[in-house]
Coordinates of C-alpha atoms and ligand atoms in Angstrom, one line a residue:
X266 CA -19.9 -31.2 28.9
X267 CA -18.5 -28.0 27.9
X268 CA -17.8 -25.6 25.1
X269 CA -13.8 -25.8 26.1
X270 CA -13.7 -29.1 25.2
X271 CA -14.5 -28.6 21.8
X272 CA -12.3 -29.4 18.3
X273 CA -10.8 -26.3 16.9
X274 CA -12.0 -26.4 13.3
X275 CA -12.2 -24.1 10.9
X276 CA -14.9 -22.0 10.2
X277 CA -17.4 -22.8 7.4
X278 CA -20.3 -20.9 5.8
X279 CA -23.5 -22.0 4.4
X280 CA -25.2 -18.5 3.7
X281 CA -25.8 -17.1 7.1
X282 CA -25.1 -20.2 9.1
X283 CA -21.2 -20.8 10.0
X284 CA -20.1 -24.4 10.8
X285 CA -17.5 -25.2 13.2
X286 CA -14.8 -21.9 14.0
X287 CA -16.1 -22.3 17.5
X288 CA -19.9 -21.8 16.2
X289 CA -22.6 -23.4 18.2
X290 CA -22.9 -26.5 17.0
X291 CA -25.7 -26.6 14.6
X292 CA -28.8 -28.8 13.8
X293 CA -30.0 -30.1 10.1
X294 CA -32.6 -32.5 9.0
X295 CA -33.2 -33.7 5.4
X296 CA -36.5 -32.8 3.5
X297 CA -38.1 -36.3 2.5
X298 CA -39.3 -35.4 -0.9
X299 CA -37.2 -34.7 -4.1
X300 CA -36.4 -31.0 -5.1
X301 CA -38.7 -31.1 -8.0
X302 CA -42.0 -30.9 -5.6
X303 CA -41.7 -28.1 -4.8
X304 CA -44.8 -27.0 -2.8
X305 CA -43.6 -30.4 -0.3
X306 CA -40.4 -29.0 0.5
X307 CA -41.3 -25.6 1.1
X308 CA -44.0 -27.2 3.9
X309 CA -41.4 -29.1 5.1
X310 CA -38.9 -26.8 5.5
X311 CA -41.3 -24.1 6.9
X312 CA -41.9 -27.2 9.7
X313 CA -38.2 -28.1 10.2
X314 CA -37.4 -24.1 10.2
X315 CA -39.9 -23.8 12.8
X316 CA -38.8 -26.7 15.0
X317 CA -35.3 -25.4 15.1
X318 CA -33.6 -26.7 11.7
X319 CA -30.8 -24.7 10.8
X320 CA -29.8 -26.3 7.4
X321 CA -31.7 -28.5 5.5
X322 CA -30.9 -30.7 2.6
X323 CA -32.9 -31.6 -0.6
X324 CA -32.3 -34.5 -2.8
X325 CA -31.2 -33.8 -6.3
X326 CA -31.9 -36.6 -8.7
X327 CA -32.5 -35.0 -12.0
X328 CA -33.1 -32.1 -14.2
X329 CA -36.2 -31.3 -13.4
X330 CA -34.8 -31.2 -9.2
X331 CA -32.0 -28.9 -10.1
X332 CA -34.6 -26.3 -12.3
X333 CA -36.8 -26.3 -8.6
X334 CA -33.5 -25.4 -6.4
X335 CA -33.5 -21.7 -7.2
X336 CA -37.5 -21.2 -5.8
X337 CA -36.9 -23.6 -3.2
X338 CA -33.8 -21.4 -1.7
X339 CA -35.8 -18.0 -2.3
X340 CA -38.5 -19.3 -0.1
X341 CA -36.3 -21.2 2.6
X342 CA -35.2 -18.6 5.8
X343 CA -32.4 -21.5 5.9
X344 CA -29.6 -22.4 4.2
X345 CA -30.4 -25.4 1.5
X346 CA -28.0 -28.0 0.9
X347 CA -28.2 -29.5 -2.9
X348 CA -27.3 -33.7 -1.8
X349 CA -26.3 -35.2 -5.0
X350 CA -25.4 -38.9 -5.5
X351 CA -24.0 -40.8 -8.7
X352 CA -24.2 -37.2 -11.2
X353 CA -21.5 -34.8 -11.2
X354 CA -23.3 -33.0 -13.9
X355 CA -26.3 -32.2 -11.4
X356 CA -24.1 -31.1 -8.5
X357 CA -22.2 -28.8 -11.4
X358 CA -25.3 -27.2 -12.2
X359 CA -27.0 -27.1 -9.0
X360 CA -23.9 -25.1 -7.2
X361 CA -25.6 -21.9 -9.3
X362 CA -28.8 -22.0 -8.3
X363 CA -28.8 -20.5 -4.8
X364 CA -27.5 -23.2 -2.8
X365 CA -25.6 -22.9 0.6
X366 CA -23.4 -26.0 0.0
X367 CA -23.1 -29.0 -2.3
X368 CA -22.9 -33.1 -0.5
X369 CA -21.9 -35.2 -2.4
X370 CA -20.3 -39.0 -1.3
X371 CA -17.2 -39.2 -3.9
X372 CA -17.2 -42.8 -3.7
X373 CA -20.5 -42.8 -5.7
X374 CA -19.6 -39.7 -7.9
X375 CA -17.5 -41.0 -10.6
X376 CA -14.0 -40.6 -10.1
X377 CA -11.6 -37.9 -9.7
X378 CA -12.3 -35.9 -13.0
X379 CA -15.9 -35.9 -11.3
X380 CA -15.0 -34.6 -8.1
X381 CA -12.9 -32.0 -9.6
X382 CA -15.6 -30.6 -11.5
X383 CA -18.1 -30.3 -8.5
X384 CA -15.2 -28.9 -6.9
X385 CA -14.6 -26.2 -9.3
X386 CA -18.4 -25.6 -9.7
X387 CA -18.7 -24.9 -5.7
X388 CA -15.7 -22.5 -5.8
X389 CA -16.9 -21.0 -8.7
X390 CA -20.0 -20.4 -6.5
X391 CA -19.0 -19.4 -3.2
X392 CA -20.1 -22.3 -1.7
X393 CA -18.9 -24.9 0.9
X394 CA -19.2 -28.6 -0.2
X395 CA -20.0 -31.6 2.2
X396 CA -17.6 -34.8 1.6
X397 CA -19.6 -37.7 3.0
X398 CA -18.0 -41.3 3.4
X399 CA -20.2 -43.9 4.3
X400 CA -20.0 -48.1 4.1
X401 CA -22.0 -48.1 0.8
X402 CA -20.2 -45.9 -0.7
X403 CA -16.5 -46.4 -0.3
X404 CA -14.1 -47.3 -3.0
X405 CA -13.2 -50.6 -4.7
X406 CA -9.8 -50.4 -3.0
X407 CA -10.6 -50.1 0.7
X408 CA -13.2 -52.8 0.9
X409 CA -11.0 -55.2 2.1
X410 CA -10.1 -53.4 5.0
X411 CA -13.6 -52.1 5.5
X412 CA -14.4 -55.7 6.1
X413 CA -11.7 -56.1 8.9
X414 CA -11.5 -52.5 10.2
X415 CA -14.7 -50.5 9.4
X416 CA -13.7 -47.5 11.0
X417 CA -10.1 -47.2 9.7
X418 CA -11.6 -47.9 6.1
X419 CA -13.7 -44.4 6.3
X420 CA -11.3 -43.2 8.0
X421 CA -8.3 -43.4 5.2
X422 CA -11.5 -42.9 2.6
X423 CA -11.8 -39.5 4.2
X424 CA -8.5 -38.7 4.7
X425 CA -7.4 -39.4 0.5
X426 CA -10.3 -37.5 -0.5
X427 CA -9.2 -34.8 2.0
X428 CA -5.7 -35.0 0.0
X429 CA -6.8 -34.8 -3.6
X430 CA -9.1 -31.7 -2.9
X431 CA -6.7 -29.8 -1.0
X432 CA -4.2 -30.2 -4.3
X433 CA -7.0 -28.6 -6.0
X434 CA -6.6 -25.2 -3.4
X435 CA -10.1 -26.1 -2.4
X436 CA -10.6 -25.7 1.8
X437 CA -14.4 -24.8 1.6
X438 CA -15.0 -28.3 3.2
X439 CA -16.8 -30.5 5.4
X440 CA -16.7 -33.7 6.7
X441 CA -19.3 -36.7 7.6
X442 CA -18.0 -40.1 8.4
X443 CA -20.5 -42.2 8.8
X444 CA -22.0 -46.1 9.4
X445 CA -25.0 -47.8 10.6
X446 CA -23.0 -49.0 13.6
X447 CA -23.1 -46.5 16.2
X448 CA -19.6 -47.4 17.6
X449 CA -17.7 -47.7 13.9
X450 CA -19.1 -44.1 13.1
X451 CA -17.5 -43.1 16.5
X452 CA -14.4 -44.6 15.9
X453 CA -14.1 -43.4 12.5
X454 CA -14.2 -40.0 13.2
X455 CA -12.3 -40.3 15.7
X456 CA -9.4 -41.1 13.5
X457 CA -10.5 -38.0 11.5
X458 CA -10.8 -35.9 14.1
X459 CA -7.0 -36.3 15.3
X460 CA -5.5 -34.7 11.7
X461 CA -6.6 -32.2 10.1
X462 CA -9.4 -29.0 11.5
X463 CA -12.3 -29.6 8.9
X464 CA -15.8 -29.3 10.7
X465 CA -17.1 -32.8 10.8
X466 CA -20.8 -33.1 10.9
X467 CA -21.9 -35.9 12.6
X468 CA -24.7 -38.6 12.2
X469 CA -25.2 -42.6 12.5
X470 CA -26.7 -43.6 8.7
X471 CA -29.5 -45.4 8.8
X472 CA -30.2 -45.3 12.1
X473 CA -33.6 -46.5 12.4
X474 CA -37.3 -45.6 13.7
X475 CA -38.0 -43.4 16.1
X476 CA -37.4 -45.3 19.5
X477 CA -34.3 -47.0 18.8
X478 CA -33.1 -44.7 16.0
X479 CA -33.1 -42.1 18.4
X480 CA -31.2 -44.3 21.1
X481 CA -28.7 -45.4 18.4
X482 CA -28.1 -42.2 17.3
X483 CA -27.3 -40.5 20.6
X484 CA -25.2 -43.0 22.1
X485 CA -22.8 -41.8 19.1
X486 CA -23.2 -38.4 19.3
X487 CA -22.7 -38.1 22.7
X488 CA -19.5 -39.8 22.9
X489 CA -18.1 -37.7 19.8
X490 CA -19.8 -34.5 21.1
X491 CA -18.1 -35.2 24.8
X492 CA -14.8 -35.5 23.8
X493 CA -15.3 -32.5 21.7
X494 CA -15.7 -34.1 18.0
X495 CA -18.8 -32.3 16.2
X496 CA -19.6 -29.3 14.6
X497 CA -23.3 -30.2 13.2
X498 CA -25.6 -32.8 13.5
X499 CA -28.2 -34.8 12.0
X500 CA -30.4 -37.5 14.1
X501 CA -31.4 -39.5 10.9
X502 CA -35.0 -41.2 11.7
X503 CA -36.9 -42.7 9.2
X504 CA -40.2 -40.4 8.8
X505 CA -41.1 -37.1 10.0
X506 CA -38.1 -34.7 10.3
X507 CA -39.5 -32.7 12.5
X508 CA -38.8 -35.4 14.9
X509 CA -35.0 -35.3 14.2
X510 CA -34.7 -31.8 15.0
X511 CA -36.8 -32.3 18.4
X512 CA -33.8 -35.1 19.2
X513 CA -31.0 -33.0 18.2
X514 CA -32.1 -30.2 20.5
X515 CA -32.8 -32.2 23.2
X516 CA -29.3 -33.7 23.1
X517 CA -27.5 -30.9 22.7
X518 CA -29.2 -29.1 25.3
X519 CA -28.5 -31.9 28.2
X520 CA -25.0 -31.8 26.9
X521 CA -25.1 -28.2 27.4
X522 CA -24.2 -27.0 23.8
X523 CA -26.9 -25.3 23.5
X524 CA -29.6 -23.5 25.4
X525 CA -32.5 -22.3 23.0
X526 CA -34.3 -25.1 23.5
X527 CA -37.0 -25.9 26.2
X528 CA -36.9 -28.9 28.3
X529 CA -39.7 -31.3 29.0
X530 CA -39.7 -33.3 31.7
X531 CA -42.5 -35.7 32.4
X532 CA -42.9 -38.9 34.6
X533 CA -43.4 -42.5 32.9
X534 CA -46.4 -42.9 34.5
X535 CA -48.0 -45.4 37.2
X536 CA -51.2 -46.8 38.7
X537 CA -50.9 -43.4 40.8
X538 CA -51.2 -41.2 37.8
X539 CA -54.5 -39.4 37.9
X540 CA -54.0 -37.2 34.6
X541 CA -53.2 -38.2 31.1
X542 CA -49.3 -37.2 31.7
X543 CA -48.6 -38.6 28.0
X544 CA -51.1 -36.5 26.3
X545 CA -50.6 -33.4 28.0
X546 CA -46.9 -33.8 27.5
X547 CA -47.4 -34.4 24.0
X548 CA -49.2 -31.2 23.3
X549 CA -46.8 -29.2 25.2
X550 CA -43.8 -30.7 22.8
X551 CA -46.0 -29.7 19.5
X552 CA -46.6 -25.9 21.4
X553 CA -43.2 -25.4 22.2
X554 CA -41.7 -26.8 19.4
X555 CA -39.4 -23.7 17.4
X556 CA -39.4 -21.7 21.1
X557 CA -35.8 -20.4 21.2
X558 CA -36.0 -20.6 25.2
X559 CA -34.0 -23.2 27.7
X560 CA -37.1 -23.1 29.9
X561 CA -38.1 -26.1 31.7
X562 CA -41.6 -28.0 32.1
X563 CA -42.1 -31.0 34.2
X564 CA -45.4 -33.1 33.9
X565 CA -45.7 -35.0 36.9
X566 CA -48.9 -37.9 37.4
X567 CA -49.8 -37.0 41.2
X568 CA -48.8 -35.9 44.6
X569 CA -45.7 -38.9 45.2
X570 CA -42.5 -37.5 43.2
X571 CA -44.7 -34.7 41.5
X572 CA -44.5 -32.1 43.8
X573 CA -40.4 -32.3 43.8
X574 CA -40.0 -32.6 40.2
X575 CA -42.3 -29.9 39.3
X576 CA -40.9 -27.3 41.8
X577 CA -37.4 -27.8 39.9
X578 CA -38.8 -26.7 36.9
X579 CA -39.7 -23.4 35.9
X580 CA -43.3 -24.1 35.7
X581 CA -45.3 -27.5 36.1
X582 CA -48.2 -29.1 37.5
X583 CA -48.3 -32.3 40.0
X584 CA -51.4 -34.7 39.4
X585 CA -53.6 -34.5 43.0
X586 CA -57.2 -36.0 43.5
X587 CA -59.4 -33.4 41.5
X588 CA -56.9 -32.2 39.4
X589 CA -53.4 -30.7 39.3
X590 CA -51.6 -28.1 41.3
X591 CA -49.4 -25.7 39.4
X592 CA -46.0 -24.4 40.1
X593 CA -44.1 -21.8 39.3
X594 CA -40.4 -21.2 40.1
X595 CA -40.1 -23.5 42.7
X596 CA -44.1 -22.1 44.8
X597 CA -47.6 -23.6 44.8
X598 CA -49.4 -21.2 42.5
X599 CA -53.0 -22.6 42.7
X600 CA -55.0 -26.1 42.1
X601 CA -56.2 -26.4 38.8
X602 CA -59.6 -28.0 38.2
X603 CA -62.3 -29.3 35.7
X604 CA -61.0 -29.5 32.6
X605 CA -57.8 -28.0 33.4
X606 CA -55.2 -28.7 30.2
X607 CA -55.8 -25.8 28.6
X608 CA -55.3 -23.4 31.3
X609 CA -52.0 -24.8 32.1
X610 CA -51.3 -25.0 28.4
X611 CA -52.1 -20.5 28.6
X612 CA -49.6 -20.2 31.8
X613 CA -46.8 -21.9 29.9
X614 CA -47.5 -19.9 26.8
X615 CA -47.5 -16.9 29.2
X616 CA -44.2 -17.9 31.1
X617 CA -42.7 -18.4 27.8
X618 CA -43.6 -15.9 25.6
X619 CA -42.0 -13.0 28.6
X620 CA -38.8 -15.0 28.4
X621 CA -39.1 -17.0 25.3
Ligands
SF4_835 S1 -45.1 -39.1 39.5 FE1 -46.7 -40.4 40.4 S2 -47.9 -41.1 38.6 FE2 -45.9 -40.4 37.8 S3 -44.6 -42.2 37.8 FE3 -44.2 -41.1 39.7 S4 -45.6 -42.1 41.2 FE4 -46.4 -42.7 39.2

């Protein structure tokens, strides 16, 4: 996978973050509260920041969301993105408040007065608005075909909102076409992808728990981001968000679009094993989480594939009887013994932190 490959789209910027114009492509996660509490969205955003978010969006529902926007955005080191459904009024008043961008689905809006006035709002405020199509919201008109061709319908729902906003001088834009089913959203932007050089930002809706949420969502992504379709992402899981950004930089690393995050390798785990691979590999996620490093650790059970696997790596350890021994760029440092977790736990932190 490589940069070459990628869409030429125009550039796009939330505050400090640029979208597409040959940018890296860029991660964002939702906040799971509404704007209004406060002190939850600040601790989530601190968590999401810190795990590698690099634009977060709140939902706006009411007044009382849009009065918390403007402490909200003084506190976030990100840029915050003010997701508004069924209110124009909101998204008016929320494009002064701070805000990077605006996303709002125009399907669900209220027509094309609406839009206009969000429109005018965000230009008014310097700020880039997010047009998102997705099954449950596209118009009366197209559900017809979105019954027979899913994909075309966002497609053409994308494309005439594209049309009116341009008329209205207003280029400040980016696009999400999205749908529960993995292989319509990739499809759909497809279609998009092959007219016009908006950023896209790309997601599967719904996509699920964890596990398979995860799965569904990067069997999209990939095929859009490997033929070059992509400017930002979102792994949408229901629950934590840290765990969407964890995803996001995971896939984008493998696919080699980015190389700030670290790599965890670690084996499924056998009869052989004789350490608690999971656990150990679980606390290295949480202490590496938000290092912008493409370091790699491997995890290995014991002495069958460990040794291999863990000499790839930059550092790692290789179950044996008594303990583990530890490499290091490719040598045998030394068995560790005992309780030896949190003395491979200070090497990493030491490895990383000279290059991290
Ligand atoms: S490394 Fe060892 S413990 Fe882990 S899966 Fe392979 S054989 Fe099993």
């Amino acid at each position: 996978m490589t940069e070459q490959l990628r869409r030429k789209t125009r550039p796009v910027r939330y505050g400090t973050l640029t979208v597409g114009g040959g940018a890296p492509v860029s991660i964002q996660s939702m906040s799971t509260c509404p704007a209004a509490e406060k002190e939850r969205v600040r601790a989530e955003i601190e968590s999401l920041t810190a795990a590698g978010c690099e634009l977060v969006r709140v939902a706006v529902r009411d007044d009382g969301d849009v009065e918390a926007l403007s402490e909200i955005c003084r506190k976030s080191t990100i840029p915050v993105v003010a997701d508004i459904h069924f209110d124009a009024s909101l998204a008016v008043r929320a494009a002064g408040t701070g805000v990077a961008g605006l996303r709002i689905n125009p399907g669900n809006i209220g027509g094309k007065e609406k839009i206009e006035e969000v429109i005018d709002a965000a230009a008014g405020a310097g700020i880039p608005v997010r047009i998102g199509v997705n099954a449950g919201s596209i118009e009366r008109e197209l559900r017809g075909l979105y019954r027979t061709e899913p994909a075309r319908a966002l497609y053409e729902s994308a494309a005439n909102h594209l049309r009116m906003i341009e008329r209205l001088g207003f280029r400040d834009l980016v696009f999400s076409l999205k749908s529960s089913d993995p292989l319509v959203t990739v499809e759909a932007n497809r279609l998009f992808a092959g007219d016009n050089d908006y950023p896209i930002h790309i997601g599967v809706t719904e996509a699920g728990p964890p596990l398979s949420g995860t799965a569904r969502s990067v069997v999209a992504l990939t095929l859009l981001l490997s033929s070059g379709i992509g400017d930002t992402v979102r792994i949408s899981l229901s629950g934590d968000p840290v765990r969407e950004v964890v995803a996001a930089g995971a896939m984008l690393s493998v696919l080699g679009l980015r190389d700030d995050f670290p790599e965890i390798v670690s084996c499924p785990t056998c009869g052989r094993m004789r350490m608690d691979v999971a656990g150990i590999a679980e606390r290295l996620e949480r202490e590496l989480l938000g290092l912008r490093t493409n370091l790699k650790v491997a995890v290995m059970g014991c002495e069958v594939n460990g040794p291999g696997e863990a000499r790839e790596a930059d550092i790692g350890i290789a179950g044996t009887r008594g303990g583990a021994v530890l490499f290091k760029h490719g040598e045998v440092v030394r068995k560790l013994t005992g309780d030896f977790v949190e003395e491979f736990l200070r090497e990493v932190r030491r490895l990383f932190g000279a290059k991290g």
